[in-house]
mmCIF file of C-alpha atoms in Angstrom:
data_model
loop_
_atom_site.group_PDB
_atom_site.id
_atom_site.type_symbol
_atom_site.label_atom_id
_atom_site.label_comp_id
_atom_site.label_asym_id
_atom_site.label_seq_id
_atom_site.Cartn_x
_atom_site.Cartn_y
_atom_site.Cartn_z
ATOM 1 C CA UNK A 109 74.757 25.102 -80.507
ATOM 2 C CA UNK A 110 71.396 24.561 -78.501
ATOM 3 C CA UNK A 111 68.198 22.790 -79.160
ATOM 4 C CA UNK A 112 66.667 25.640 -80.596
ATOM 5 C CA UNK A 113 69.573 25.852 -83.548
ATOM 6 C CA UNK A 114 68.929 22.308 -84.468
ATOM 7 C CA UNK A 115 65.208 22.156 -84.626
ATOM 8 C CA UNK A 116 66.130 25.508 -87.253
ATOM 9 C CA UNK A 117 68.532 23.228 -89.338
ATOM 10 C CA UNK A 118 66.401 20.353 -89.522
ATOM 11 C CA UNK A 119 63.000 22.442 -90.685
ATOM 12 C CA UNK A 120 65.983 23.970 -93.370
ATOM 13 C CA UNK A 121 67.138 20.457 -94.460
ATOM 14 C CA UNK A 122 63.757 19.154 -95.008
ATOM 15 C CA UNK A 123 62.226 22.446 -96.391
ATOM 16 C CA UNK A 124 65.175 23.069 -98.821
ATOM 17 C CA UNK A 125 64.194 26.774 -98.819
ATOM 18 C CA UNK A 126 64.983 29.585 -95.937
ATOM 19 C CA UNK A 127 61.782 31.018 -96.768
ATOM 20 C CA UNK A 128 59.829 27.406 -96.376
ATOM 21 C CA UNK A 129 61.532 26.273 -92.989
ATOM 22 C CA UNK A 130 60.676 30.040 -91.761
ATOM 23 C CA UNK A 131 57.285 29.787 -92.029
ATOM 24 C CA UNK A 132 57.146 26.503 -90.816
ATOM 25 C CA UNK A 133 59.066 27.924 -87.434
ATOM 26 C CA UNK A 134 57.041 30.783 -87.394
ATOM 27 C CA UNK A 135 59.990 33.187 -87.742
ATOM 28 C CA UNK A 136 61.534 35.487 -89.945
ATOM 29 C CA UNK A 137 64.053 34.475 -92.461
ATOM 30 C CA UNK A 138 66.714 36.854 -91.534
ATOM 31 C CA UNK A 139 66.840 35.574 -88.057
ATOM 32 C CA UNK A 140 66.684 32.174 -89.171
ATOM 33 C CA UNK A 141 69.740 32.861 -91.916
ATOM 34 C CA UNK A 142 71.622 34.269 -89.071
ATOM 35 C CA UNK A 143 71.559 31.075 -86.971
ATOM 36 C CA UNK A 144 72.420 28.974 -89.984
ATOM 37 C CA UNK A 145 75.219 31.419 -89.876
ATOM 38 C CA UNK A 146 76.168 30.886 -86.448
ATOM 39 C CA UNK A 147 75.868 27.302 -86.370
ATOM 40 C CA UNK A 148 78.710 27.624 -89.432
ATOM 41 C CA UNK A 149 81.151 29.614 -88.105
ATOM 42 C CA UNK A 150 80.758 27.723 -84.342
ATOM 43 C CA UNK A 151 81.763 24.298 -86.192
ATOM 44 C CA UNK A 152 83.836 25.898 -88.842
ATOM 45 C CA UNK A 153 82.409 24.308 -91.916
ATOM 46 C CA UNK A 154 79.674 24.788 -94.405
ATOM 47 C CA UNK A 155 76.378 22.564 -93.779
ATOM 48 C CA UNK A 156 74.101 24.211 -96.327
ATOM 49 C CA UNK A 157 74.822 24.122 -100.163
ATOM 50 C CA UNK A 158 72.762 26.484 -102.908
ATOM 51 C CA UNK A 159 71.799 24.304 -105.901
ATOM 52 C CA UNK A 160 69.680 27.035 -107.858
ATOM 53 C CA UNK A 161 66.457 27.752 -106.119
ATOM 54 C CA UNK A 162 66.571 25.117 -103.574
ATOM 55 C CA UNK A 163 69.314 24.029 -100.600
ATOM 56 C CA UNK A 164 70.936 21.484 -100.663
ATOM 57 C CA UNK A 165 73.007 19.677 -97.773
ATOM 58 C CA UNK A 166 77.004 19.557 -97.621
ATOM 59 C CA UNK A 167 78.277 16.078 -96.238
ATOM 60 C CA UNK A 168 78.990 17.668 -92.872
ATOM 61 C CA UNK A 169 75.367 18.998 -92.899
ATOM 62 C CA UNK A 170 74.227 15.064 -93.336
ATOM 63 C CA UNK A 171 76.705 14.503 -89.959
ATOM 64 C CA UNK A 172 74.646 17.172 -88.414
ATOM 65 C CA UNK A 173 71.276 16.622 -89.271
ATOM 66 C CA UNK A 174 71.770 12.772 -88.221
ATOM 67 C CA UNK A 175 72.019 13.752 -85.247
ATOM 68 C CA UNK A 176 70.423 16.744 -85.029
ATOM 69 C CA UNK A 177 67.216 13.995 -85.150
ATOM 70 C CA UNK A 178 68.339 12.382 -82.630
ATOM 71 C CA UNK A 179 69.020 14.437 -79.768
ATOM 72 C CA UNK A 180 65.790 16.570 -80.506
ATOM 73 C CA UNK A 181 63.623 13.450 -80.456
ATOM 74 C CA UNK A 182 65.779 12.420 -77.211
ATOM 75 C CA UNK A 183 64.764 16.101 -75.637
ATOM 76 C CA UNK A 184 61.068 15.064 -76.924
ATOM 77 C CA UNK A 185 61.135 12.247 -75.163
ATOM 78 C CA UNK A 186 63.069 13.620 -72.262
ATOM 79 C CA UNK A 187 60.673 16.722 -71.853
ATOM 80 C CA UNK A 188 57.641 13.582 -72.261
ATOM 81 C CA UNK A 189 59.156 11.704 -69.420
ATOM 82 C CA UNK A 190 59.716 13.912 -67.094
ATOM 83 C CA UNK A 191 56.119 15.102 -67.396
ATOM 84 C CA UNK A 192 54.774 11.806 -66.805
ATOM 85 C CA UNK A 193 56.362 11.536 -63.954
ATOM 86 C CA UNK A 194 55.830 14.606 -62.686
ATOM 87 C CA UNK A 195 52.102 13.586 -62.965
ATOM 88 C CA UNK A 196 52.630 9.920 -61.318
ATOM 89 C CA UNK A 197 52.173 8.662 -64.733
ATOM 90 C CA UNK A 198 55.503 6.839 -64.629
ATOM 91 C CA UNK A 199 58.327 6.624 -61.899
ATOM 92 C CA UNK A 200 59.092 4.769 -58.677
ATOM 93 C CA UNK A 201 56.912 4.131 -55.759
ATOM 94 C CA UNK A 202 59.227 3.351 -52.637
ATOM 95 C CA UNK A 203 57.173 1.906 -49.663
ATOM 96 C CA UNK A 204 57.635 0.220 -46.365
ATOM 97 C CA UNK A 205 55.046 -2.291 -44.892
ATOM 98 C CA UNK A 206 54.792 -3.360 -41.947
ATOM 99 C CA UNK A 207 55.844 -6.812 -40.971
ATOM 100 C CA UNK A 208 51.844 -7.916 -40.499
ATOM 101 C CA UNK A 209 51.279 -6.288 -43.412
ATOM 102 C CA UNK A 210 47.695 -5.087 -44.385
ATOM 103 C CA UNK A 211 45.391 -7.577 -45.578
ATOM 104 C CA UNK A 212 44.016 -6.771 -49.485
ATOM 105 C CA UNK A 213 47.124 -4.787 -50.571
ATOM 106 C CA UNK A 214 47.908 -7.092 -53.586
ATOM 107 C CA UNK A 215 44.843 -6.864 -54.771
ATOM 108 C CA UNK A 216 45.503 -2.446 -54.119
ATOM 109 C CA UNK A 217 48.726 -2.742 -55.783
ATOM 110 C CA UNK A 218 47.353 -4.897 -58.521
ATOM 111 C CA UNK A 219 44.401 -1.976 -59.143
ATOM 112 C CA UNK A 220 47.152 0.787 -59.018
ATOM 113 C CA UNK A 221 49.043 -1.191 -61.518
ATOM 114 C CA UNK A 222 46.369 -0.998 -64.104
ATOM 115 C CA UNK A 223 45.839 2.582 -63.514
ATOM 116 C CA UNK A 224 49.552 3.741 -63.577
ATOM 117 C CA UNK A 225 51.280 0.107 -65.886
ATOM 118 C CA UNK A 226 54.633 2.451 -66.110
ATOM 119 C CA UNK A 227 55.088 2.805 -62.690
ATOM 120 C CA UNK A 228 57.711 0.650 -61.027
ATOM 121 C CA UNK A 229 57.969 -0.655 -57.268
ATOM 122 C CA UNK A 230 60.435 -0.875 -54.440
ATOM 123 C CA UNK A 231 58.296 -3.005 -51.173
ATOM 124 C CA UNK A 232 60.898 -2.992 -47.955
ATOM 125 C CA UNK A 233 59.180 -4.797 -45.043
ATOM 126 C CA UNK A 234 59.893 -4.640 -41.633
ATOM 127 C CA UNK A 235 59.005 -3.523 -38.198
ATOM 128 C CA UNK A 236 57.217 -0.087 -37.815
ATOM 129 C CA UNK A 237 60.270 1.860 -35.393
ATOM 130 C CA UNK A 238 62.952 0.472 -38.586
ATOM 131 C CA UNK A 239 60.391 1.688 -41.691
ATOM 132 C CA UNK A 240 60.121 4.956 -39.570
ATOM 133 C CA UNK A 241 64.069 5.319 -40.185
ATOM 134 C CA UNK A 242 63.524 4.198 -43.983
ATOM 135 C CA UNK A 243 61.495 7.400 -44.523
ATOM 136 C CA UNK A 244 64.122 9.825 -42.168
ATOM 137 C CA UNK A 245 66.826 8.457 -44.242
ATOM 138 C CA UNK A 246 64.963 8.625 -47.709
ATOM 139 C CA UNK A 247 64.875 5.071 -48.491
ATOM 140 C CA UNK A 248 61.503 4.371 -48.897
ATOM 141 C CA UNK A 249 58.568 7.803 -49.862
ATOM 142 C CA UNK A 250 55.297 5.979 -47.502
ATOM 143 C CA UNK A 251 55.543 3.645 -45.230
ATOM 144 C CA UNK A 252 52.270 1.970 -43.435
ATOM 145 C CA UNK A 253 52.832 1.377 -39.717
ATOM 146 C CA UNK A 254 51.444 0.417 -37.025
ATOM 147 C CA UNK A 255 50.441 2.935 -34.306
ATOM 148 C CA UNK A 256 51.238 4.564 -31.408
ATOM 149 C CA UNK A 257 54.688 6.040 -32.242
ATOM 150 C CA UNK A 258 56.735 8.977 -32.062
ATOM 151 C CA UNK A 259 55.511 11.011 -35.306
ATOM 152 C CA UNK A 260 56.947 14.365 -34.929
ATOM 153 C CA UNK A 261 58.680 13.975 -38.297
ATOM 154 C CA UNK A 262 56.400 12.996 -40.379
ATOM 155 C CA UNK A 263 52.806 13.432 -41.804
ATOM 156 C CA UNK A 264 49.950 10.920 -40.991
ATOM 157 C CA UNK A 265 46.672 9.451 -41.932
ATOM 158 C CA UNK A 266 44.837 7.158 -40.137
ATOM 159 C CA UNK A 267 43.916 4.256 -42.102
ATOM 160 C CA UNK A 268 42.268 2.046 -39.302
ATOM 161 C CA UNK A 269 41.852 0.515 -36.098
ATOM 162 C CA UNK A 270 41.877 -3.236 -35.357
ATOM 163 C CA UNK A 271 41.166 -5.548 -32.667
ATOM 164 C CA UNK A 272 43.364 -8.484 -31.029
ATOM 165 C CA UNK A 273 42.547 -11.811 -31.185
ATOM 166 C CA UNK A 274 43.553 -15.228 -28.773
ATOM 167 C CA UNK A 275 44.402 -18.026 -30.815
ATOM 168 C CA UNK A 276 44.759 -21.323 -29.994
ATOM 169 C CA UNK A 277 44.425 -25.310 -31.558
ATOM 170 C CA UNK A 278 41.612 -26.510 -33.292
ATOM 171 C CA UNK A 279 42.192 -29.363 -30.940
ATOM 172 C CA UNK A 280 41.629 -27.574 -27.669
ATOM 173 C CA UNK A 281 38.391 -26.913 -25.660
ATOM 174 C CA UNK A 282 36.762 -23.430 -27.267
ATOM 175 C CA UNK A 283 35.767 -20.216 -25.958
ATOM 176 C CA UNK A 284 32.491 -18.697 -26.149
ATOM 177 C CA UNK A 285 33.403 -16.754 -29.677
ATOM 178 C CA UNK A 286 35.073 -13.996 -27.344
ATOM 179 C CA UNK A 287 37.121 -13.638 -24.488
ATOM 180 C CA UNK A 288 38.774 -10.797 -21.982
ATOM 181 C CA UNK A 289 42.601 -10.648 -21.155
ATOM 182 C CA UNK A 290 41.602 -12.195 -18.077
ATOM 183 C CA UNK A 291 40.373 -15.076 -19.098
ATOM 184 C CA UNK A 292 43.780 -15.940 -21.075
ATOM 185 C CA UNK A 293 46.652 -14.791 -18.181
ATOM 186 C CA UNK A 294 47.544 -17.868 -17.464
ATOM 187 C CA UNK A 295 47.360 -19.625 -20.909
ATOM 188 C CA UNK A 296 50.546 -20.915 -21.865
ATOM 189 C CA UNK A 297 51.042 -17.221 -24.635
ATOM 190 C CA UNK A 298 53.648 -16.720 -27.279
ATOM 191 C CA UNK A 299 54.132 -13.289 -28.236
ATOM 192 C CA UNK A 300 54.269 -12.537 -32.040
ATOM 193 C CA UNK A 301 56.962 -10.446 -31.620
ATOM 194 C CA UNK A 302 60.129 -10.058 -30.065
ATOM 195 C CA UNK A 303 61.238 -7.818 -26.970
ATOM 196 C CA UNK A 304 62.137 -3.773 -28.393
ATOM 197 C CA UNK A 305 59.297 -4.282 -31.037
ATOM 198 C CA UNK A 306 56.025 -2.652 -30.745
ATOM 199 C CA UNK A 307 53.478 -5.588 -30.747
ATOM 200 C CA UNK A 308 55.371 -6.866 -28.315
ATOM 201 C CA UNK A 309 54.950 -3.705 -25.951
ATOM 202 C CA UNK A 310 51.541 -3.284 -27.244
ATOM 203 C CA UNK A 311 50.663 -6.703 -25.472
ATOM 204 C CA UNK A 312 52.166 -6.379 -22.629
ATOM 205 C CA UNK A 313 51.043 -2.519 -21.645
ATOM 206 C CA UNK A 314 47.166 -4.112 -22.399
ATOM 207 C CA UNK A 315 47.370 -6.479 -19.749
ATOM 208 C CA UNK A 316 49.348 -4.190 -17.411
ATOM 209 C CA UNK A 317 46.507 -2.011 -17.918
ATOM 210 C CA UNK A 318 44.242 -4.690 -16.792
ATOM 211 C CA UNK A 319 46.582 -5.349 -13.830
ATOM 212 C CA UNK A 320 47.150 -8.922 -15.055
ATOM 213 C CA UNK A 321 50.107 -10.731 -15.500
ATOM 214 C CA UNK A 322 50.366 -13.196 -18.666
ATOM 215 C CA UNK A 323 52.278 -16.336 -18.731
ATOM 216 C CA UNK A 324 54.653 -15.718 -21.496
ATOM 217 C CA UNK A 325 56.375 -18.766 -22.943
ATOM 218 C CA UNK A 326 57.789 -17.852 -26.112
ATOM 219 C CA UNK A 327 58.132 -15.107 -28.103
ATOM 220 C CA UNK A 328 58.245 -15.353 -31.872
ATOM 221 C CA UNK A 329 58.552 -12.418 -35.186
ATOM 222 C CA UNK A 330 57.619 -15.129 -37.574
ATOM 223 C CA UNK A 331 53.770 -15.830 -38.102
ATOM 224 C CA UNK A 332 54.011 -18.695 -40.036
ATOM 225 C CA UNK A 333 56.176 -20.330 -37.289
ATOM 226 C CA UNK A 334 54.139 -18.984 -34.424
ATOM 227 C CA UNK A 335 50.479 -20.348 -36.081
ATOM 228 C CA UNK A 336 52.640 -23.787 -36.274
ATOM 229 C CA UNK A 337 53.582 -23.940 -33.084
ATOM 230 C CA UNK A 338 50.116 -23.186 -31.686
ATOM 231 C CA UNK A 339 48.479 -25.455 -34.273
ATOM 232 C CA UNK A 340 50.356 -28.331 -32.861
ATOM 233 C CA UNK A 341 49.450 -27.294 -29.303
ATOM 234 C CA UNK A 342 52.892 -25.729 -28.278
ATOM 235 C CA UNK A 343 51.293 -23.165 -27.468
ATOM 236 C CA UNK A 344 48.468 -20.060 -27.675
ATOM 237 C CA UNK A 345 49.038 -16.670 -28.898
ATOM 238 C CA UNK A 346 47.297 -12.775 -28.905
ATOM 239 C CA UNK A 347 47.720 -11.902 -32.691
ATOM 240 C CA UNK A 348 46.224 -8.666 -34.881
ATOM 241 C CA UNK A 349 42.966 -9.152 -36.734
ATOM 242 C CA UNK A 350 45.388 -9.030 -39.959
ATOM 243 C CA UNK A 351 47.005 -12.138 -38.889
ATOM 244 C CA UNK A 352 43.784 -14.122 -38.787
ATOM 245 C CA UNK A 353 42.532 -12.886 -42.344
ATOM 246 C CA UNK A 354 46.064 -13.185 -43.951
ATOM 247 C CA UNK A 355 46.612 -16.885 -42.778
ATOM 248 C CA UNK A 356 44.201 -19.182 -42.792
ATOM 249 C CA UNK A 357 45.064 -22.640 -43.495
ATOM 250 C CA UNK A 358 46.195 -23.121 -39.933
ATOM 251 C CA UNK A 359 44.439 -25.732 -37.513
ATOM 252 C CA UNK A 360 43.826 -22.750 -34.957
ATOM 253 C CA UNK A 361 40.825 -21.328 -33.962
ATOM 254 C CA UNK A 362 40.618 -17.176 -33.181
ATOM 255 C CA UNK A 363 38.800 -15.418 -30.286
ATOM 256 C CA UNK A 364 37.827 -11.526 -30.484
ATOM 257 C CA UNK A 365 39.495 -10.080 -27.421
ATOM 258 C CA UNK A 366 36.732 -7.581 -26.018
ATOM 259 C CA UNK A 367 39.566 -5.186 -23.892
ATOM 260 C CA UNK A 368 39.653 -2.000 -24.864
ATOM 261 C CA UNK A 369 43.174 -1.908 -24.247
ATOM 262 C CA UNK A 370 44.171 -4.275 -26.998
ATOM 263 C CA UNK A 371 43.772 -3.180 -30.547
ATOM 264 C CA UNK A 372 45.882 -1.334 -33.531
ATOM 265 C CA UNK A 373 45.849 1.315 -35.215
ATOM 266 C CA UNK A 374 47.605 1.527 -38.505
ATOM 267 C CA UNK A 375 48.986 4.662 -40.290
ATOM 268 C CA UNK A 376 50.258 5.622 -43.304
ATOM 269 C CA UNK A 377 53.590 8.050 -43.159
ATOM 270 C CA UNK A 378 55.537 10.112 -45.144
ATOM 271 C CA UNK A 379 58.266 13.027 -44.289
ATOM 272 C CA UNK A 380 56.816 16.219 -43.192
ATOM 273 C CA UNK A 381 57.217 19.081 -45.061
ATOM 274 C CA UNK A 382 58.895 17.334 -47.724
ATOM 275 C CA UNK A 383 58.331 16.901 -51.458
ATOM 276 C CA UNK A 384 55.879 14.257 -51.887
ATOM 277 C CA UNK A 385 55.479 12.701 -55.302
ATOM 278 C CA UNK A 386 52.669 12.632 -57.901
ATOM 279 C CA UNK A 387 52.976 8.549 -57.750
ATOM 280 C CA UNK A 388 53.211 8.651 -54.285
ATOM 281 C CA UNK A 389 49.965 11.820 -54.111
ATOM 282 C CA UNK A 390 48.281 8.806 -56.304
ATOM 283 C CA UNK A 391 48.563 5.918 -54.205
ATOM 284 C CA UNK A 392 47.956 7.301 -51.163
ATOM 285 C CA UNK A 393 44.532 8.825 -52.839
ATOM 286 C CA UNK A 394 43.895 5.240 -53.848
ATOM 287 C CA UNK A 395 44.824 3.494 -50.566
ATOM 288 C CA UNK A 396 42.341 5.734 -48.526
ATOM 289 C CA UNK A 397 39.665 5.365 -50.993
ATOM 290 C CA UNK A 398 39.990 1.830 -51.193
ATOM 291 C CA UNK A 399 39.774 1.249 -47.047
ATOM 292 C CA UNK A 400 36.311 3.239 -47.010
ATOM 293 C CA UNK A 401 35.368 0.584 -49.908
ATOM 294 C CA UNK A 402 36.083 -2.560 -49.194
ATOM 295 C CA UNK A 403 35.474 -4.136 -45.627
ATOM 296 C CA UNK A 404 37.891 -6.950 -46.160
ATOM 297 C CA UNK A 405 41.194 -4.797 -45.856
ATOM 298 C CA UNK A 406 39.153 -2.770 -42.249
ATOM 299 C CA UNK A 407 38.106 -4.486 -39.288
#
């Protein structure tokens, strides 16, 4: 038996007449007597009774037409499901953030939530070279990162470009609002990031650029550790613009690094010449729209 056969005996069950359940099909009636038929012989019992001018149903033909309901409005709902995903209606959206993050993606996830409520959500966060595996190795569908890397696998946009900042204690002597790499070599630095990680690097090649030399102390991956330590005058530290508009109940005070070496650029990737889909199609659509809309999530 297929699907097809039991939509036919269910119309015949509730129409009581071939003739009835044929038009309602929009078939013949001596095809649809020959499935009947066929449906018979396959399970080797009679499912339709005649009781003068009307059918009636045998026992087994109440067995059948139980579930005969069931497993049609299961395909229904099957061939309904699979089309809302297939439109980003419904599904899973897999992606990796960076371990700065971007500043204003609640409030994007939130607004993407309202548009598509049955979607669901897997966040991985992490360093940019690791989420860059996480898409090779199908884990996560997007992943925002932050820029320059090796790309040759996957498919980018651009989202947007960011300065560095110097940070240091309320309690120390301020800078005039903005400063050069030169002005901060031999401030006591932490690094927020370790050695092998790209912020690190990112540092480092500015002031070799400049032909400076910083005076590293520390080096630290978590931000809520390293805005402690320079709050309580441990030390100073070069963070990305994200870091001083995610956290900012911190006794520090932030100055624009003018360089042109320093600053970020964030991406958002996905596989090349892959399948990318619908809810993914969707939120990326929604992610670049809302950077050219709201100036609180660009520099």
């Amino acid at each position: 038996m297929d699907i097809r056969q039991l939509r036919y005996f269910i119309a015949i069950v509730e129409e009581r007449k071939i003739s009835a359940a044929a038009e309602r099909l929009h078939i013949s009636q001596p095809p649809l007597s020959q499935q009947l038929k066929a449906m018979e012989d396959e399970l080797g019992t009679k499912l339709i009774a005649r009781h003068g001018k009307f059918l009636g149903v045998t026992e087994a033909g109440k067995a059948l037409y139980k579930y005969a309901l069931q497993m049609t409005q299961l395909m229904e709902e099957a061939r309904m499901e699979v089309k809302e995903v297939g439109n980003g209606l419904s599904g899973g959206l897999t992606i990796g953030i960076n371990t700065f993050s971007v500043v204003g993606l609640p409030k994007l996830l939130h607004q993407f939530h309202k548009e598509y409520p049955k979607v669901t959500y897997k966040i991985h966060q992490n360093e940019s070279s690791h989420l860059c595996q996480l898409v090779r190795d199908r884990i996560v569908e997007l992943a925002i990162i932050r820029l320059p890397l090796e790309l040759d696998d996957f498919s980018t946009i651009h989202l947007y470009t960011e300065p560095f900042y110097f940070i240091t204690s309320n309690k120390k002597q301020p800078f005039n609002h903005q400063v050069m790499l030169a002005d901060i070599q031999n401030r006591p630095l932490i690094l927020p990031s370790t050695e092998g990680l790209g912020v690190y690097y990112m540092i480092l090649e500015a002031f070799s650029k400049a032909q400076l030399h910083p005076n590293i102390i520390a080096e630290c991956s978590d931000i809520s550790l390293l805005l402690e330590l320079v709050a309580c005058q441990f030390g100073e530290a070069i963070v990305p613009e994200t870091v001083i508009k995610q956290y900012k109940n911190y006794n520090i005070q932030a100055f624009k690094i003018l360089d042109k070496e320093i600053s970020a650029n964030t991406g958002l990737i996905w596989l090349k010449d892959h399948y990318l889909s619908k809810t993914a199609q969707n939120f990326t659509q929604l992610l670049t729209g809302y950077l050219q809309q709201n100036t609180d999530i660009q520099h």
